[in-house]
Amino acid sequence: LGSHSTETAVPIPTLERLSTYLRYLLELEGDGVETVRSSELEEHTGISAAQFRKDLSYFGEFGKPGIGYYVSDLRRRIATILKLDSEQLVLLVGAGNLGSALVAYPGWEQYRLRIAAVFDNNVAKIGRRLWDLEIFDIRKMPELNRYLESRMGIIAVPAPAAQSAADMLIRSGVRAILNFAPATIRAAPDVAVRTVSFIQEMAVLSYCLWTGTPECGRP
Amino acid sequence: LGSHSTETAVPIPTLERLSTYLRYLLELEGDGVETVRSSELEEHTGISAAQFRKDLSYFGEFGKPGIGYYVSDLRRRIATILKLDSEQLVLLVGAGNLGSALVAYPGWEQYRLRIAAVFDNNVAKIGRRLWDLEIFDIRKMPELNRYLESRMGIIAVPAPAAQSAADMLIRSGVRAILNFAPATIRAAPDVAVRTVSFIQEMAVLSYCLWTGTPECGRP
DNA sequence: TAGATTGTTAATCGATTAACAATC
DNA sequence: TAGATTGTTAATCGATTAACAATC
């Protein structure tokens, strides 16, 4: 009885590119550009025009033949598809250097995301502040999230602490997790987890460097 | 006349998984585990045993039928494949919060990587220190890298400055770049570029959260 | 030797590309 | 209307999975 499994599920690579389209469209919108053609998108993002149109086709029709796409309209519609059309709160675990960089990131608002609370298990940090946010004891998370009702979380703790951070997030109601620790997170299938390990990215780059592999992933 | 294009190029997804295998093997090695079977790897990383063996088959034979793989041996061999068997210097552009977190990351040594120099274009930062590293004027990069001879770089600057940071890295001799800015980097085909945009990752997670898509990428 | 697990092949699956009729 | 560009289909390409002979 999976919610709606047979409706030609959207491939994950399509979703990843969708967020690249959104980023590019935000840029164009900021520059006051009114319309954009798929060929222009290819030039600027490296994603082929055919791929772009195919990706959009999973969600409906967005352009005008002979014209292209209205930037603001398409930007808004992609944001809606990605559920970035109303504010979502995010819980952050880990008040270290990475956590600090994440809180200070100036781009959250554009995506209607907001870090609502920061947690750590280090008593020396609990009660102090990370920028304008109080650092809470990680054990207070379930209680705090009863009224925050956040469903997204970020793990910015060292690898050995990543799984327990995930467990705590899930126990608090979070169902989508971005994990920065180089560790595998085990979670029930109803929890979406993505791991971004920059040290692993460096390893891939190292191989590409020495073997001269161009197109080392991501356009 | 591409260096060696016809030798069944290794798929990028295989390389990405390779670095996950390495991470897991480092963990096992730290725990003093002597051998590991592909089925155990599947359990711990979520990557299927068949996939693991297929991935390794691009590079040779590594295991013993009936036994499995010797952890230290396999760890060493994968590190060698990824060229992580001798120290490589890395140039960092951007002495902000993210740059600070990267310099402070304790895991570099395990991968034989070392941030050798930090650059910024902000006069208020130039000459100051980021942890134990002096912050250099970004314009000094080509000169400085003449003797450092680093071929890897990291971009940790705001999106509008990302392309010029990349240009400067390339001009200084760098041929592999990890870009943290939500921006497309244009570079000649002999430069390997990977972009990691956490805000785009959050966008994908947002979609997965609301549509109940499990397996939101990366195991 | 018997049991277990690898390396590899062939089959399946899914994503990308190219081409073109529809349409602004 | 003529020219341009979309949305979509079919063909291609490449990666994953499954199965099994080889081998420790």
Short mmCIF file of C-alpha atoms (C1' of nucleotides) in Angstrom, two decimals:
data_model
loop_
_atom_site.label_atom_id
_atom_site.label_comp_id
_atom_site.label_asym_id
_atom_site.label_seq_id
_atom_site.Cartn_x
_atom_site.Cartn_y
_atom_site.Cartn_z
CA LEU A 1 0.00 0.00 0.00
CA GLY A 2 2.85 2.42 -0.74
CA SER A 3 1.38 5.91 -1.09
CA HIS A 4 1.54 6.14 -4.89
CA SER A 5 4.24 3.89 -6.25
CA THR A 6 2.96 3.05 -9.72
CA GLU A 7 2.70 6.64 -10.99
CA THR A 8 6.04 6.47 -12.85
CA ALA A 9 8.26 7.47 -9.95
CA VAL A 10 10.53 10.42 -10.71
CA PRO A 11 14.19 9.38 -11.02
CA ILE A 12 16.49 10.78 -8.34
CA PRO A 13 18.87 12.24 -10.97
CA THR A 14 15.91 14.24 -12.27
CA LEU A 15 15.30 15.66 -8.79
CA GLU A 16 18.95 16.57 -8.42
CA ARG A 17 18.87 18.41 -11.72
CA LEU A 18 15.58 20.06 -10.78
CA SER A 19 17.33 21.78 -7.92
CA THR A 20 20.02 22.92 -10.34
CA TYR A 21 17.34 24.37 -12.61
CA LEU A 22 15.87 26.16 -9.61
CA ARG A 23 19.23 27.63 -8.70
CA TYR A 24 19.77 28.87 -12.25
CA LEU A 25 16.28 30.30 -12.47
CA LEU A 26 16.73 32.17 -9.20
CA GLU A 27 19.86 33.66 -10.70
CA LEU A 28 18.08 34.70 -13.89
CA GLU A 29 15.19 36.12 -11.90
CA GLY A 30 17.62 38.17 -9.86
CA ASP A 31 19.06 39.50 -13.10
CA GLY A 32 15.59 40.47 -14.31
CA VAL A 33 15.59 38.00 -17.22
CA GLU A 34 12.04 37.30 -18.42
CA THR A 35 12.30 34.16 -20.53
CA VAL A 36 14.80 31.37 -21.05
CA ARG A 37 15.15 28.66 -23.70
CA SER A 38 16.25 25.12 -22.98
CA SER A 39 19.30 25.71 -25.18
CA GLU A 40 20.39 28.60 -22.98
CA LEU A 41 19.99 26.46 -19.91
CA GLU A 42 22.23 23.86 -21.51
CA GLU A 43 24.90 26.47 -22.15
CA HIS A 44 24.87 27.73 -18.59
CA THR A 45 24.41 24.55 -16.56
CA GLY A 46 25.93 21.88 -18.79
CA ILE A 47 22.69 19.88 -18.60
CA SER A 48 21.42 19.09 -22.10
CA ALA A 49 18.34 20.83 -23.45
CA ALA A 50 16.73 17.46 -24.15
CA GLN A 51 17.39 16.33 -20.60
CA PHE A 52 15.88 19.52 -19.23
CA ARG A 53 12.68 19.17 -21.24
CA LYS A 54 12.43 15.48 -20.40
CA ASP A 55 12.87 16.21 -16.69
CA LEU A 56 10.13 18.82 -16.72
CA SER A 57 7.81 16.48 -18.60
CA TYR A 58 7.46 14.36 -15.45
CA PHE A 59 5.55 17.22 -13.90
CA GLY A 60 3.56 18.81 -16.71
CA GLU A 61 3.98 21.43 -19.40
CA PHE A 62 5.91 24.57 -18.56
CA GLY A 63 7.00 26.28 -21.76
CA LYS A 64 5.68 27.90 -24.90
CA PRO A 65 6.89 26.48 -28.23
CA GLY A 66 8.79 29.12 -30.17
CA ILE A 67 9.30 31.22 -27.03
CA GLY A 68 10.83 29.21 -24.20
CA TYR A 69 9.93 29.46 -20.51
CA TYR A 70 8.84 32.38 -18.39
CA VAL A 71 11.56 32.54 -15.74
CA SER A 72 9.45 33.64 -12.78
CA ASP A 73 6.66 31.23 -13.59
CA LEU A 74 8.97 28.26 -14.00
CA ARG A 75 10.96 29.19 -10.90
CA ARG A 76 7.79 29.30 -8.86
CA ARG A 77 6.48 26.04 -10.24
CA ILE A 78 9.72 24.13 -9.63
CA ALA A 79 9.86 25.53 -6.10
CA THR A 80 6.33 24.21 -5.59
CA ILE A 81 7.26 20.78 -6.93
CA LEU A 82 10.15 20.63 -4.48
CA LYS A 83 7.83 21.81 -1.69
CA LEU A 84 9.93 24.91 -1.22
CA ASP A 85 6.89 27.17 -1.46
CA SER A 86 6.22 27.49 2.25
CA GLU A 87 8.62 27.79 5.15
CA GLN A 88 10.09 24.59 6.56
CA LEU A 89 11.99 24.37 9.81
CA VAL A 90 15.22 22.42 10.05
CA LEU A 91 16.91 20.93 13.11
CA LEU A 92 20.69 21.04 13.19
CA VAL A 93 22.73 18.59 15.24
CA GLY A 94 26.31 19.64 15.90
CA ALA A 95 27.45 23.11 16.95
CA GLY A 96 31.01 22.74 15.67
CA ASN A 97 32.73 24.54 12.83
CA LEU A 98 30.54 23.01 10.15
CA GLY A 99 27.38 23.69 12.12
CA SER A 100 28.50 27.27 12.53
CA ALA A 101 29.06 27.63 8.78
CA LEU A 102 25.61 26.19 8.08
CA VAL A 103 23.83 28.56 10.45
CA ALA A 104 25.68 31.51 8.92
CA TYR A 105 24.81 30.51 5.35
CA PRO A 106 22.91 33.41 3.78
CA GLY A 107 20.96 31.39 1.19
CA TRP A 108 18.41 29.60 3.37
CA GLU A 109 15.64 32.14 2.94
CA GLN A 110 15.56 31.84 -0.83
CA TYR A 111 14.67 28.19 -0.36
CA ARG A 112 12.12 28.92 2.37
CA LEU A 113 14.17 26.88 4.81
CA ARG A 114 15.14 28.00 8.32
CA ILE A 115 17.34 26.40 10.95
CA ALA A 116 15.04 26.52 13.93
CA ALA A 117 17.24 24.95 16.60
CA VAL A 118 20.78 23.70 17.17
CA PHE A 119 21.66 20.71 19.31
CA ASP A 120 24.88 19.33 20.73
CA ASN A 121 25.89 16.82 23.37
CA ASN A 122 28.85 18.82 24.61
CA VAL A 123 28.02 20.35 28.00
CA ALA A 124 30.53 23.13 27.34
CA LYS A 125 28.40 24.26 24.40
CA ILE A 126 24.89 23.68 25.69
CA GLY A 127 23.27 26.95 26.73
CA ARG A 128 25.74 29.02 24.73
CA ARG A 129 24.86 30.57 21.39
CA LEU A 130 25.72 29.78 17.81
CA TRP A 131 25.16 33.12 16.08
CA ASP A 132 21.63 33.98 17.13
CA LEU A 133 20.56 30.48 18.06
CA GLU A 134 20.72 28.88 21.49
CA ILE A 135 22.48 25.52 21.60
CA PHE A 136 20.26 22.90 23.20
CA ASP A 137 21.05 19.63 24.87
CA ILE A 138 20.48 16.95 22.26
CA ARG A 139 18.33 15.06 24.78
CA LYS A 140 15.85 17.94 24.73
CA MET A 141 15.21 17.46 21.03
CA PRO A 142 12.03 15.33 21.15
CA GLU A 143 10.47 17.69 23.66
CA LEU A 144 11.43 20.80 21.71
CA ASN A 145 10.28 19.43 18.42
CA ARG A 146 6.85 18.71 19.82
CA TYR A 147 5.98 22.29 19.13
CA LEU A 148 8.48 23.09 16.36
CA GLU A 149 7.19 20.09 14.42
CA SER A 150 10.21 20.13 12.13
CA ARG A 151 10.51 17.19 9.77
CA MET A 152 13.98 17.95 8.37
CA GLY A 153 17.33 17.58 10.06
CA ILE A 154 21.03 18.04 9.41
CA ILE A 155 23.80 15.98 10.96
CA ALA A 156 27.03 17.94 11.42
CA VAL A 157 28.78 15.84 14.02
CA PRO A 158 31.85 13.56 13.81
CA ALA A 159 31.29 10.17 12.16
CA PRO A 160 31.15 8.13 15.40
CA ALA A 161 28.25 10.26 16.66
CA ALA A 162 26.31 10.36 13.39
CA GLN A 163 24.08 7.33 13.95
CA SER A 164 22.95 8.41 17.42
CA ALA A 165 22.27 11.89 16.07
CA ALA A 166 20.12 10.33 13.37
CA ASP A 167 18.28 8.17 15.88
CA MET A 168 17.49 11.21 17.98
CA LEU A 169 16.25 13.19 14.97
CA ILE A 170 14.00 10.33 13.91
CA ARG A 171 12.71 9.86 17.44
CA SER A 172 11.81 13.55 17.40
CA GLY A 173 9.73 13.19 14.25
CA VAL A 174 12.23 14.12 11.56
CA ARG A 175 11.74 12.21 8.30
CA ALA A 176 14.40 13.73 6.00
CA ILE A 177 18.06 13.95 6.97
CA LEU A 178 21.11 15.50 5.37
CA ASN A 179 24.17 13.79 6.77
CA PHE A 180 27.59 15.42 6.51
CA ALA A 181 29.45 12.74 8.44
CA PRO A 182 31.41 10.13 6.48
CA ALA A 183 29.26 7.35 7.90
CA THR A 184 26.38 5.17 6.78
CA ILE A 185 23.13 6.06 8.49
CA ARG A 186 20.68 3.27 9.19
CA ALA A 187 17.07 4.33 9.22
CA ALA A 188 13.60 2.93 8.58
CA PRO A 189 12.51 3.12 4.92
CA ASP A 190 10.13 6.00 5.61
CA VAL A 191 13.09 8.26 6.43
CA ALA A 192 14.87 9.95 3.52
CA VAL A 193 18.61 10.21 4.07
CA ARG A 194 21.25 11.82 1.90
CA THR A 195 24.90 11.72 2.80
CA VAL A 196 27.35 14.35 1.60
CA SER A 197 30.89 13.49 2.48
CA PHE A 198 33.35 16.02 1.12
CA ILE A 199 36.32 13.81 1.94
CA GLN A 200 34.81 11.12 -0.29
CA GLU A 201 34.33 13.72 -3.00
CA MET A 202 38.01 14.56 -2.74
CA ALA A 203 38.85 10.88 -3.18
CA VAL A 204 36.86 10.74 -6.43
CA LEU A 205 38.56 13.91 -7.63
CA SER A 206 41.95 12.45 -6.84
CA TYR A 207 41.23 9.51 -9.12
CA CYS A 208 39.92 11.76 -11.90
CA LEU A 209 42.97 14.01 -11.58
CA TRP A 210 45.47 11.22 -12.04
CA THR A 211 43.63 9.33 -14.73
CA GLY A 212 42.58 12.42 -16.65
CA THR A 213 38.90 11.55 -16.38
CA PRO A 214 36.96 14.59 -17.55
CA GLU A 215 33.33 15.07 -16.58
CA CYS A 216 34.04 13.85 -13.07
CA GLY A 217 30.31 13.81 -12.33
CA ARG A 218 27.90 16.70 -11.69
CA PRO A 219 27.58 19.31 -14.41
CA LEU B 1 44.66 11.11 -28.66
CA GLY B 2 42.94 10.94 -25.22
CA SER B 3 45.29 9.30 -22.73
CA HIS B 4 43.60 5.89 -22.59
CA SER B 5 39.94 6.18 -23.51
CA THR B 6 39.14 2.76 -24.90
CA GLU B 7 40.17 0.76 -21.82
CA THR B 8 36.57 0.39 -20.57
CA ALA B 9 36.40 3.64 -18.63
CA VAL B 10 35.35 3.21 -15.01
CA PRO B 11 31.84 4.56 -14.34
CA ILE B 12 31.67 7.56 -12.01
CA PRO B 13 29.15 5.80 -9.73
CA THR B 14 31.75 3.06 -9.27
CA LEU B 15 34.31 5.64 -8.14
CA GLU B 16 31.87 7.16 -5.73
CA ARG B 17 31.19 3.77 -4.20
CA LEU B 18 34.90 3.00 -4.13
CA SER B 19 35.41 5.86 -1.74
CA THR B 20 32.58 4.49 0.40
CA TYR B 21 34.32 1.10 0.48
CA LEU B 22 37.51 2.85 1.52
CA ARG B 23 35.76 4.65 4.32
CA TYR B 24 34.22 1.41 5.59
CA LEU B 25 37.51 -0.47 5.33
CA LEU B 26 39.29 2.25 7.31
CA GLU B 27 36.65 1.79 9.97
CA LEU B 28 37.10 -1.99 10.03
CA GLU B 29 40.87 -1.63 10.10
CA GLY B 30 40.58 0.71 13.07
CA ASP B 31 38.50 -1.95 14.82
CA GLY B 32 41.15 -4.58 14.13
CA VAL B 33 38.93 -6.67 11.84
CA GLU B 34 41.01 -8.95 9.61
CA THR B 35 38.67 -10.07 6.85
CA VAL B 36 35.35 -8.97 5.42
CA ARG B 37 32.88 -10.61 3.04
CA SER B 38 30.93 -8.78 0.35
CA SER B 39 27.71 -9.71 2.17
CA GLU B 40 28.92 -7.94 5.31
CA LEU B 41 29.76 -4.88 3.30
CA GLU B 42 26.24 -4.90 1.91
CA GLU B 43 24.79 -5.01 5.40
CA HIS B 44 26.87 -2.07 6.62
CA THR B 45 26.90 0.23 3.62
CA GLY B 46 23.68 -0.60 1.82
CA ILE B 47 25.60 -1.25 -1.40
CA SER B 48 24.78 -4.70 -2.75
CA ALA B 49 27.37 -7.47 -2.59
CA ALA B 50 27.10 -8.00 -6.35
CA GLN B 51 27.67 -4.31 -6.96
CA PHE B 52 30.72 -4.35 -4.73
CA ARG B 53 32.32 -7.30 -6.50
CA LYS B 54 31.47 -5.85 -9.91
CA ASP B 55 33.01 -2.51 -8.95
CA LEU B 56 36.24 -4.16 -7.80
CA SER B 57 36.40 -6.23 -10.98
CA TYR B 58 37.25 -3.09 -12.94
CA PHE B 59 40.60 -3.04 -11.16
CA GLY B 60 41.59 -6.67 -10.68
CA GLU B 61 41.08 -9.50 -8.21
CA PHE B 62 41.07 -8.66 -4.54
CA GLY B 63 39.42 -11.48 -2.60
CA LYS B 64 39.73 -15.16 -1.81
CA PRO B 65 36.73 -17.37 -2.65
CA GLY B 66 35.38 -18.99 0.50
CA ILE B 67 37.14 -16.40 2.69
CA GLY B 68 36.37 -12.86 1.64
CA TYR B 69 38.82 -9.92 1.56
CA TYR B 70 41.75 -9.08 3.78
CA VAL B 71 40.77 -5.69 5.20
CA SER B 72 44.21 -4.07 5.35
CA ASP B 73 45.20 -5.35 1.95
CA LEU B 74 41.99 -4.20 0.27
CA ARG B 75 42.10 -0.86 2.05
CA ARG B 76 45.62 -0.25 0.83
CA ARG B 77 44.83 -1.30 -2.72
CA ILE B 78 41.74 0.89 -3.00
CA ALA B 79 43.71 3.83 -1.59
CA THR B 80 46.29 3.20 -4.29
CA ILE B 81 43.64 3.10 -7.02
CA LEU B 82 42.31 6.45 -5.82
CA LYS B 83 45.89 7.81 -5.67
CA LEU B 84 45.56 8.36 -1.97
CA ASP B 85 48.79 6.50 -1.26
CA SER B 86 51.08 9.52 -1.16
CA GLU B 87 50.53 12.98 0.24
CA GLN B 88 48.72 15.48 -1.96
CA LEU B 89 48.52 19.18 -1.25
CA VAL B 90 45.25 21.06 -1.57
CA LEU B 91 44.64 24.78 -2.09
CA LEU B 92 41.65 26.29 -0.33
CA VAL B 93 39.95 29.42 -1.59
CA GLY B 94 37.74 31.16 0.94
CA ALA B 95 38.61 31.80 4.58
CA GLY B 96 35.03 32.10 5.77
CA ASN B 97 33.05 29.83 8.05
CA LEU B 98 33.07 26.90 5.66
CA GLY B 99 36.77 27.30 4.95
CA SER B 100 37.39 27.35 8.66
CA ALA B 101 35.44 24.11 9.11
CA LEU B 102 37.38 22.47 6.29
CA VAL B 103 40.77 23.39 7.71
CA ALA B 104 39.73 22.11 11.11
CA TYR B 105 38.48 18.79 9.75
CA PRO B 106 40.44 16.02 11.48
CA GLY B 107 40.12 13.38 8.76
CA TRP B 108 42.47 14.72 6.09
CA GLU B 109 45.50 12.74 7.15
CA GLN B 110 43.80 9.39 6.74
CA TYR B 111 43.35 10.27 3.07
CA ARG B 112 46.90 11.57 2.70
CA LEU B 113 45.51 15.00 1.83
CA ARG B 114 46.69 18.26 3.35
CA ILE B 115 45.46 21.81 2.95
CA ALA B 116 48.68 23.60 2.13
CA ALA B 117 47.46 27.17 1.76
CA VAL B 118 44.34 29.31 2.21
CA PHE B 119 43.43 32.23 -0.03
CA ASP B 120 40.91 35.03 0.18
CA ASN B 121 40.28 38.33 -1.57
CA ASN B 122 39.18 40.16 1.56
CA VAL B 123 41.95 42.54 2.67
CA ALA B 124 40.69 42.32 6.24
CA LYS B 125 41.53 38.61 6.23
CA ILE B 126 44.75 38.55 4.21
CA GLY B 127 47.74 38.13 6.47
CA ARG B 128 45.67 36.87 9.36
CA ARG B 129 45.52 33.19 10.27
CA LEU B 130 42.95 30.47 9.84
CA TRP B 131 43.93 28.00 12.54
CA ASP B 132 47.59 27.39 11.82
CA LEU B 133 47.53 28.58 8.21
CA GLU B 134 48.28 32.06 6.95
CA ILE B 135 45.62 33.56 4.71
CA PHE B 136 47.12 34.71 1.42
CA ASP B 137 45.96 37.21 -1.13
CA ILE B 138 44.24 35.22 -3.86
CA ARG B 139 46.37 37.07 -6.42
CA LYS B 140 49.46 35.45 -4.93
CA MET B 141 48.18 31.98 -5.75
CA PRO B 142 50.01 31.33 -9.05
CA GLU B 143 53.27 32.48 -7.53
CA LEU B 144 52.83 30.43 -4.37
CA ASN B 145 51.79 27.32 -6.20
CA ARG B 146 54.91 27.42 -8.31
CA TYR B 147 56.70 25.68 -5.52
CA LEU B 148 53.77 24.01 -3.77
CA GLU B 149 52.78 22.39 -7.07
CA SER B 150 49.35 21.49 -5.76
CA ARG B 151 46.94 20.12 -8.34
CA MET B 152 43.80 20.03 -6.17
CA GLY B 153 41.68 22.92 -4.99
CA ILE B 154 38.56 23.65 -2.97
CA ILE B 155 36.20 26.55 -3.58
CA ALA B 156 34.52 27.78 -0.39
CA VAL B 157 33.43 31.25 -1.43
CA PRO B 158 29.97 32.74 -2.14
CA ALA B 159 28.41 31.77 -5.47
CA PRO B 160 29.16 35.05 -7.29
CA ALA B 161 32.90 34.63 -6.61
CA ALA B 162 33.06 30.92 -7.48
CA GLN B 163 33.97 31.22 -11.15
CA SER B 164 36.83 33.66 -10.58
CA ALA B 165 38.12 31.44 -7.79
CA ALA B 166 38.08 28.51 -10.21
CA ASP B 167 39.86 30.53 -12.89
CA MET B 168 42.58 31.46 -10.45
CA LEU B 169 43.03 27.86 -9.30
CA ILE B 170 43.30 26.65 -12.87
CA ARG B 171 45.71 29.42 -13.77
CA SER B 172 47.84 28.26 -10.85
CA GLY B 173 48.02 24.71 -12.18
CA VAL B 174 45.15 23.05 -10.30
CA ARG B 175 43.38 20.34 -12.31
CA ALA B 176 40.81 18.99 -9.84
CA ILE B 177 38.34 21.20 -8.02
CA LEU B 178 35.75 20.61 -5.35
CA ASN B 179 33.22 23.43 -5.50
CA PHE B 180 30.95 24.14 -2.54
CA ALA B 181 29.25 27.15 -4.07
CA PRO B 182 25.80 26.71 -5.62
CA ALA B 183 27.12 27.76 -9.01
CA THR B 184 28.12 26.12 -12.26
CA ILE B 185 31.85 26.21 -12.85
CA ARG B 186 33.08 26.50 -16.42
CA ALA B 187 36.44 24.91 -17.03
CA ALA B 188 38.41 23.30 -19.82
CA PRO B 189 37.78 19.56 -20.23
CA ASP B 190 41.12 18.64 -18.67
CA VAL B 191 39.95 20.03 -15.33
CA ALA B 192 37.89 17.75 -13.11
CA VAL B 193 35.18 19.61 -11.22
CA ARG B 194 32.70 18.35 -8.69
CA THR B 195 30.08 20.57 -7.14
CA VAL B 196 28.60 19.88 -3.74
CA SER B 197 25.75 22.20 -2.93
CA PHE B 198 24.14 21.39 0.38
CA ILE B 199 21.23 23.72 -0.28
CA GLN B 200 20.45 21.74 -3.43
CA GLU B 201 20.65 18.54 -1.37
CA MET B 202 18.10 20.00 1.00
CA ALA B 203 15.82 20.71 -1.96
CA VAL B 204 15.96 17.07 -3.03
CA LEU B 205 15.27 15.96 0.53
CA SER B 206 12.30 18.28 0.72
CA TYR B 207 10.76 16.58 -2.29
CA CYS B 208 11.46 13.11 -0.92
CA LEU B 209 9.99 14.08 2.43
CA TRP B 210 6.69 15.23 1.03
CA THR B 211 6.26 12.50 -1.55
CA GLY B 212 7.46 9.72 0.71
CA THR B 213 10.23 8.74 -1.69
CA PRO B 214 12.48 6.33 0.16
CA GLU B 215 16.05 5.71 -0.99
CA CYS B 216 16.53 9.39 -1.65
CA GLY B 217 19.86 8.63 -3.29
CA ARG B 218 23.23 7.68 -1.76
CA PRO B 219 23.34 4.60 0.42
"C1'" DT C 1 36.54 -33.15 0.56
"C1'" DA C 2 32.50 -30.08 1.44
"C1'" DG C 3 31.10 -25.45 2.15
"C1'" DA C 4 31.54 -20.80 1.23
"C1'" DT C 5 32.44 -16.90 -1.43
"C1'" DT C 6 34.59 -14.85 -5.18
"C1'" DG C 7 34.94 -12.92 -10.21
"C1'" DT C 8 32.50 -12.68 -14.37
"C1'" DT C 9 29.07 -13.27 -17.72
"C1'" DA C 10 24.52 -12.53 -19.50
"C1'" DA C 11 19.98 -10.56 -18.65
"C1'" DT C 12 17.50 -6.87 -16.85
"C1'" DC C 13 16.53 -2.53 -15.83
"C1'" DG C 14 16.53 2.42 -16.12
"C1'" DA C 15 18.24 6.73 -17.73
"C1'" DT C 16 19.85 9.61 -21.58
"C1'" DT C 17 19.74 11.07 -26.26
"C1'" DA C 18 17.91 12.18 -30.64
"C1'" DA C 19 14.37 13.17 -33.62
"C1'" DC C 20 10.07 15.20 -34.87
"C1'" DA C 21 5.16 16.31 -34.78
"C1'" DA C 22 2.65 19.77 -32.32
"C1'" DT C 23 2.19 24.56 -31.39
"C1'" DC C 24 3.20 29.23 -30.14
"C1'" DT D 1 2.45 32.58 -42.50
"C1'" DA D 2 7.30 31.24 -41.42
"C1'" DG D 3 10.50 30.37 -37.85
"C1'" DA D 4 11.51 28.73 -33.48
"C1'" DT D 5 11.15 25.84 -29.67
"C1'" DT D 6 8.52 22.82 -26.97
"C1'" DG D 7 6.78 18.04 -25.24
"C1'" DT D 8 7.05 13.31 -26.22
"C1'" DT D 9 8.17 9.14 -28.36
"C1'" DA D 10 11.37 5.64 -29.75
"C1'" DA D 11 16.19 4.23 -29.95
"C1'" DT D 12 20.41 4.12 -27.66
"C1'" DC D 13 23.30 3.74 -24.17
"C1'" DG D 14 25.08 2.40 -19.75
"C1'" DA D 15 24.63 0.66 -15.15
"C1'" DT D 16 22.71 -2.80 -11.98
"C1'" DT D 17 21.32 -7.36 -10.85
"C1'" DA D 18 21.29 -12.23 -10.80
"C1'" DA D 19 23.24 -16.48 -11.52
"C1'" DC D 20 26.96 -19.71 -11.60
"C1'" DA D 21 31.44 -21.73 -12.73
"C1'" DA D 22 35.88 -21.23 -10.64
"C1'" DT D 23 38.48 -21.62 -6.53
"C1'" DC D 24 40.00 -21.10 -1.82
#
